[in-house]
Amino acid sequence: MNETSAGSRKPFRRLLLTGASGNLGRQLRDALAAWADIVRVSDIAPMSAAAAHEEASVVDLADREAVMHMVEGVDAIVHLGGISIDAPFDDLIEANIRGTYNLYEAARKHGVKRVVFASSNHAIGFHPVTEVLDADAPQRPDSLYGVTKCFGESLSRYYFDRFGIETVCLRIGSSFEEPKNPRMLVTYLSYRDFIELVRCSLFTNRVGHAVVYGASDNPIKWWDNTKANFLGFRPRDSSTQFSDRFPVTSPTAEYDDPAQRFQGGMFVLGEPMERSA
Amino acid sequence: MNETSAGSRKPFRRLLLTGASGNLGRQLRDALAAWADIVRVSDIAPMSAAAAHEEASVVDLADREAVMHMVEGVDAIVHLGGISIDAPFDDLIEANIRGTYNLYEAARKHGVKRVVFASSNHAIGFHPVTEVLDADAPQRPDSLYGVTKCFGESLSRYYFDRFGIETVCLRIGSSFEEPKNPRMLVTYLSYRDFIELVRCSLFTNRVGHAVVYGASDNPIKWWDNTKANFLGFRPRDSSTQFSDRFPVTSPTAEYDDPAQRFQGGMFVLGEPMERSA
Amino acid sequence: MNETSAGSRKPFRRLLLTGASGNLGRQLRDALAAWADIVRVSDIAPMSAAAAHEEASVVDLADREAVMHMVEGVDAIVHLGGISIDAPFDDLIEANIRGTYNLYEAARKHGVKRVVFASSNHAIGFHPVTEVLDADAPQRPDSLYGVTKCFGESLSRYYFDRFGIETVCLRIGSSFEEPKNPRMLVTYLSYRDFIELVRCSLFTNRVGHAVVYGASDNPIKWWDNTKANFLGFRPRDSSTQFSDRFPVTSPTAEYDDPAQRFQGGMFVLGEPMERSA
Amino acid sequence: MNETSAGSRKPFRRLLLTGASGNLGRQLRDALAAWADIVRVSDIAPMSAAAAHEEASVVDLADREAVMHMVEGVDAIVHLGGISIDAPFDDLIEANIRGTYNLYEAARKHGVKRVVFASSNHAIGFHPVTEVLDADAPQRPDSLYGVTKCFGESLSRYYFDRFGIETVCLRIGSSFEEPKNPRMLVTYLSYRDFIELVRCSLFTNRVGHAVVYGASDNPIKWWDNTKANFLGFRPRDSSTQFSDRFPVTSPTAEYDDPAQRFQGGMFVLGEPMERSA
Amino acid sequence: MNETSAGSRKPFRRLLLTGASGNLGRQLRDALAAWADIVRVSDIAPMSAAAAHEEASVVDLADREAVMHMVEGVDAIVHLGGISIDAPFDDLIEANIRGTYNLYEAARKHGVKRVVFASSNHAIGFHPVTEVLDADAPQRPDSLYGVTKCFGESLSRYYFDRFGIETVCLRIGSSFEEPKNPRMLVTYLSYRDFIELVRCSLFTNRVGHAVVYGASDNPIKWWDNTKANFLGFRPRDSSTQFSDRFPVTSPTAEYDDPAQRFQGGMFVLGEPMERSA
Amino acid sequence: MNETSAGSRKPFRRLLLTGASGNLGRQLRDALAAWADIVRVSDIAPMSAAAAHEEASVVDLADREAVMHMVEGVDAIVHLGGISIDAPFDDLIEANIRGTYNLYEAARKHGVKRVVFASSNHAIGFHPVTEVLDADAPQRPDSLYGVTKCFGESLSRYYFDRFGIETVCLRIGSSFEEPKNPRMLVTYLSYRDFIELVRCSLFTNRVGHAVVYGASDNPIKWWDNTKANFLGFRPRDSSTQFSDRFPVTSPTAEYDDPAQRFQGGMFVLGEPMERSA
């Protein structure tokens, strides 16, 4: 991507990043600096010190007024905030359902027209590992967490059809420094590819309401991004370099293990949790 | 359907009907008497007096313990409860999101294996009126209410994939005594056909996680139930008899009116509401 | 359809019928009287005497100015005009290509928003008789005549996408008093059903750019109108009553005859014609 | 269907019926008399006495020469012969694999151009009962018997593509006097509808290589014949009249019984059999 | 591609190139020299001097006799001729409708069996930029020019089905020295890739009636050529090298601009033109 | 693939290779040594001397007991055995029908859960060369040999649905040292890519019942393996290096030759053979 002329202005005046203290949020902070004059970083948890170009704010997404304030004056939003693991449903309601609603309402009221929404492969985790999915595959959440990601996809669809707010739903695989288990050889999304995926989602001229899978160019593919080719996302990394870490075994072990049969892996074995007292 | 022999036992021992005080709930109470020895009727609002075969309970679906108690001992559930119009999102969360979750959790804990869930055409109301949808059409909610119906469909899908609880999602059109406006000539579902649809959904041997549209055999059809033919639902009524009530007009009026262009009708014009103080 | 109250106004103020002297045009003239205060009837050939509610005009569709004048002041158009058999291409260009263009340009300039366009089964006649087509089947013209009908479908699509002029493309089978050969037992469209198809196409609230096949409820069906169910067209007649007219024969005769293999029948055997001097 | 003029000739000169002693073969013998001057009836088992218009022959389909002789001089074949229940594979090879091959080779050598082949719903019996299949549904045989029916469909496809011999594959449900169990309320094909299905398959002008499901107009439908509408088959009977015979029960019984989950019913529980000594 | 043995003969004896004076025609002239002993180059406009292996002819495509003469003796045709921008419809009729008809009639009469036809992305330009199209995407012309390209695709389909003349329809993006605006970063087809696309279209053993999109391997892709993979076309260039030329901007600018929303770009804003006097 | 630690154990304890003396069987023997402690190699024909890690057995696949013995104690099977060219049907029955049945019955009885089955492109050879097929393309066998490969695909589907035995059906193109004719430039599968394809089929964690095409990364592609991407197969070779061997010719030669029109090439011209005495 070329630099804009004469140093002064970057493509965006102000971007908002939610979930900025999380694993992926931390990866993005540097990248966003190149794309916007000001980056507003937000989380419910404390963050590392804000850089000169950053505005930091600690916000509970379930707090409507705080969210409204957080969104004011931004051009676009990268929404990584909320709970990103399975959790008691009461908690998921606050962070992922009420929180996402608050975010979109704030976007609507403040005229924000583009959201990059961190959905998850767990929105489709109950598809078997022998199926290759594209953007039109039906949702098959593998957990209550996954159900709340489906909710986010539905809600953002509504805000697009009704109010014209564009969203790219990133069905992120496993974005870590490196794969932690054999399943992640399939679902691995390198940090570099993750950042590129966000870049494409922010800068593509029109995205409508799009669904795109977030995985690097790994040998085994469960997901086919052909229908999202208009975003121009091309992963450059691959899990191949990590394949030595996991011993190759006969596939006949644990034949009936559901965690081996479904794309969601261990998530499909979870059960709704009680909120601890 | 034939009567079971010797008067004594009906197919179900105990059925639960939520939303029993609502428009459709009232229609079903008589029908359910023929299908179950005991009908547990529930609503947040007061109900008309319980019949001899009925157990009445006033329950707020957002109250987890009350819902757990309500579901105990039932064989199957017809879930019409919750809010069935657009409403402030905080209210929708309690009734339609937390409430539906409470219901499925109770079903899981009490071993209930079949739910008939009143979804709505507003889960797909942002499809244009020039498209004919089948069960695989993507969700296009036309309102926050519609978004919560999408949530119910996602949640029940999860409870089927994970716990084997079967659900038929009824995307009900407009079920009233008779059509109230020209749009309802398309979406009309007679009470008799509604009851038949519930009957098919309860008695079909296996339903998995099914989506079926609820409309009578009206001349204009936006929905195609071919993929749900395994339910055996065949509407016997039609809106034709009511067509005289609405003057035939040139279609060129109000050409750009979104309420004319989308299946959801007036719903597509709504906006998120604030909860009144 | 109900009569409008108190006799005075009909749904349309003025309808235009082109091709009014042709076989199908003559069938429609009476019907249109019930739908519009004034019916403008047009043809390149002389017509029978105009009724009190009719305005007659003899117009060559290739004459831009005459067409512009013909369209002025009408609410909607039923366009049956042009050449409806195979013919020298130079003739087809004038009547079906330049003529249809002139019609749509006139509609655009005069603000007409609805056209019912007589396309033809010959736009898809090179599909084999062992395939059942729906509205999304690719065009397979069986003749130069069929190619010009494909042109009309493309052109009207453009006028819809660009200018919002709605068109229903009627892929008419064989609309005659009765079937004239065995193929017409499949393609037969009774006059009564033809009129009903035009009625649905004119009065449905929104049609966008629609394709619908015009056949009665004949035993053998090559065409499936499910995707056009939003028009509410239900044929009431059938070719069954005429089946006795054609001897039942073994199908093994004339095994390689292309006219037996393709839906277009004898049309697939035609060749481009020279215009006679 | 009309009678041919002047009494003398019927549409076919000579039809061959294999499996003439079986349940369905016996139903067809009378019907065929109306369609052909001569009906050659064949079976491996003894038959009831041949009528004046019949030629009877006892033939083992695995006997190539006998089959070659049996096919000589016929215009078309209704092939019901072979084994129609699960059986030891060695037996299935002879009757259904070698036998069907012998039949098609004889058809090829004698120039027969049309075969009506009794396939079976057991060619697709491992599809779940919650799916509605059309002619393009992938084969899912539920038994070795079903596998041999898939073979017959593949073989006949080859003979069509290579030699132009047309076949209609009838995926017959349960064709008996009346349904014998609840599953047959779905799969029931009345004898009258069966005969009509054969009639359509024999007389339709061109059939190519077609797949059609054989079921009456029963309330619950697992199969959708839209793609075979070019055959003109419309069932006139329904299992509704028999529904009283089977008590309506709650669907929650035997929840994990595979025979309830798959279209093939009890067949899916079978295992390969040894041939008894 | 290998040279044919013994120097003398090239794969084609004589190829015809129409539109040889245009932008793309000029690119092809050199390439064609390698593929045919004689290259007949034709245009309505004057051409640069013919090379030794070339036969030059100035022909108006609307002139039937001249076209008939032009096609005589050629083995295959690369048809780039006609009008390649929006223009008054009367002009488009002559060049693109009558002209293409003349060309195919001449091909039929002279036994030419292969045409490479320059269609255009404007045949599908009214699809939104958030959709990825393949060869079966329905036509959505964005201009009268695009409508005439749809006509060429229909006409060539007819000549294939009826007369066996094979055509590859090239839906060319933007083939220039380099992209001239941001949209062309998506639609760019380098000259080298264009030539390769024509080569594949000419030399592939059988092409039937094919549709292929003409774009280089650009980062953003609106078109998916999977269904045309039998042509063996693999672009080697990419617009990436030119991306620095256009400043990266926030996508929120000009949110409602149709030229940004549809693949056809500025074409979707055009209106039918009058022919100047 | 990484080596397993400390030399001792390989992923599989014992693999079975049938058809070990054939062209492809010989290629695999070395590769299998790296994947299993013991490789049982089998063929009806004599084999080259067994290596230290190999167990050799000469087995006629039609001999049930011998096959039962052959399969005992193996973890997985690579089934290349049987007849791999067209042959008299009686021979094909023994080797490819009875033989494959014997193999799967033995697998079932001995608890083998994974088979890699050498199907063939001749199972789909009657598709035209202008179509790109994916794993769901309907079978179109081009020969009796192809019909028996369809049988193997059906049979293995049954053993998966009924008994959970997983199979990868390899629809192998032309796997030789190098392409022998122009068609093989499309269907070429290098030995290295063939071995990689078997490796992916053996080691992928779950494969269900999969269909994958076996071709290298050749310029022209008739087959699209997207739906089998979960296997992780990526060819590394290409026929490009061999393209010089075949002169480039005009495609207009032999226009009506079926061997040029269908993917099966010369196979589509074959006829059922008699078994020589």
CSV table of N, CA and C in Angstrom, one decimal, chain B residues 178-186 188 239-249, chain C residues 1-5 11:
chain,number,residue,atom,x,y,z
B,178,GLU,N,-58.5,-13.1,10.0
B,178,GLU,CA,-58.5,-12.9,8.6
B,178,GLU,C,-57.5,-11.8,8.3
B,179,PRO,N,-57.1,-11.7,7.0
B,179,PRO,CA,-56.1,-10.7,6.6
B,179,PRO,C,-56.6,-9.3,6.9
B,180,LYS,N,-55.6,-8.5,7.4
B,180,LYS,CA,-56.0,-7.1,7.8
B,180,LYS,C,-55.5,-6.1,6.8
B,181,ASN,N,-54.7,-6.5,5.8
B,181,ASN,CA,-54.3,-5.5,4.8
B,181,ASN,C,-53.8,-6.3,3.6
B,182,PRO,N,-53.5,-5.7,2.5
B,182,PRO,CA,-53.2,-6.4,1.2
B,182,PRO,C,-52.0,-7.4,1.4
B,183,ARG,N,-51.0,-6.9,2.2
B,183,ARG,CA,-49.8,-7.8,2.3
B,183,ARG,C,-50.3,-9.1,3.0
B,184,MET,N,-51.2,-9.1,3.8
B,184,MET,CA,-51.6,-10.4,4.5
B,184,MET,C,-52.4,-11.3,3.5
B,185,LEU,N,-52.8,-10.8,2.4
B,185,LEU,CA,-53.3,-11.8,1.4
B,185,LEU,C,-52.2,-12.8,1.0
B,186,VAL,N,-50.9,-12.4,1.1
B,186,VAL,CA,-49.8,-13.3,0.8
B,186,VAL,C,-49.4,-14.0,2.1
B,188,TYR,N,-51.0,-14.6,5.0
B,188,TYR,CA,-52.1,-15.2,5.8
B,188,TYR,C,-51.9,-16.7,6.1
B,239,SER,N,-56.3,-17.3,1.3
B,239,SER,CA,-56.8,-15.9,1.5
B,239,SER,C,-57.7,-15.5,0.4
B,240,THR,N,-57.9,-16.3,-0.6
B,240,THR,CA,-58.7,-15.9,-1.7
B,240,THR,C,-60.0,-15.4,-1.3
B,241,GLN,N,-60.7,-16.0,-0.4
B,241,GLN,CA,-62.0,-15.5,0.0
B,241,GLN,C,-62.0,-14.1,0.6
B,242,PHE,N,-60.8,-13.6,1.0
B,242,PHE,CA,-60.8,-12.3,1.5
B,242,PHE,C,-60.3,-11.2,0.5
B,243,SER,N,-60.1,-11.6,-0.7
B,243,SER,CA,-59.4,-10.7,-1.6
B,243,SER,C,-60.3,-9.5,-1.9
B,244,ASP,N,-61.6,-9.7,-1.8
B,244,ASP,CA,-62.5,-8.6,-2.1
B,244,ASP,C,-62.4,-7.4,-1.1
B,245,ARG,N,-61.8,-7.7,0.0
B,245,ARG,CA,-61.8,-6.6,1.0
B,245,ARG,C,-60.9,-5.5,0.6
B,246,PHE,N,-59.9,-5.8,-0.3
B,246,PHE,CA,-58.9,-4.8,-0.5
B,246,PHE,C,-59.0,-4.3,-2.0
B,247,PRO,N,-59.2,-3.1,-2.2
B,247,PRO,CA,-59.3,-2.6,-3.6
B,247,PRO,C,-58.1,-2.9,-4.4
B,248,VAL,N,-58.4,-3.4,-5.6
B,248,VAL,CA,-57.3,-3.6,-6.6
B,248,VAL,C,-56.8,-2.3,-7.1
B,249,THR,N,-55.5,-2.1,-7.0
B,249,THR,CA,-55.0,-0.8,-7.5
B,249,THR,C,-53.9,-1.0,-8.4
C,1,MET,N,-61.1,-11.2,-8.7
C,1,MET,CA,-60.8,-9.8,-8.4
C,1,MET,C,-62.0,-9.0,-8.2
C,2,ASN,N,-62.0,-8.2,-7.2
C,2,ASN,CA,-63.3,-7.4,-7.0
C,2,ASN,C,-63.4,-6.2,-7.9
C,3,GLU,N,-64.6,-5.8,-8.1
C,3,GLU,CA,-64.8,-4.6,-8.9
C,3,GLU,C,-64.5,-3.4,-8.0
C,4,THR,N,-64.0,-2.4,-8.5
C,4,THR,CA,-63.8,-1.2,-7.7
C,4,THR,C,-65.2,-0.6,-7.4
C,5,SER,N,-65.2,0.1,-6.4
C,5,SER,CA,-66.6,0.6,-5.9
C,5,SER,C,-67.1,1.7,-6.8
C,11,PRO,N,-58.7,0.1,-12.0
C,11,PRO,CA,-57.3,0.2,-11.4
C,11,PRO,C,-56.4,1.1,-12.3
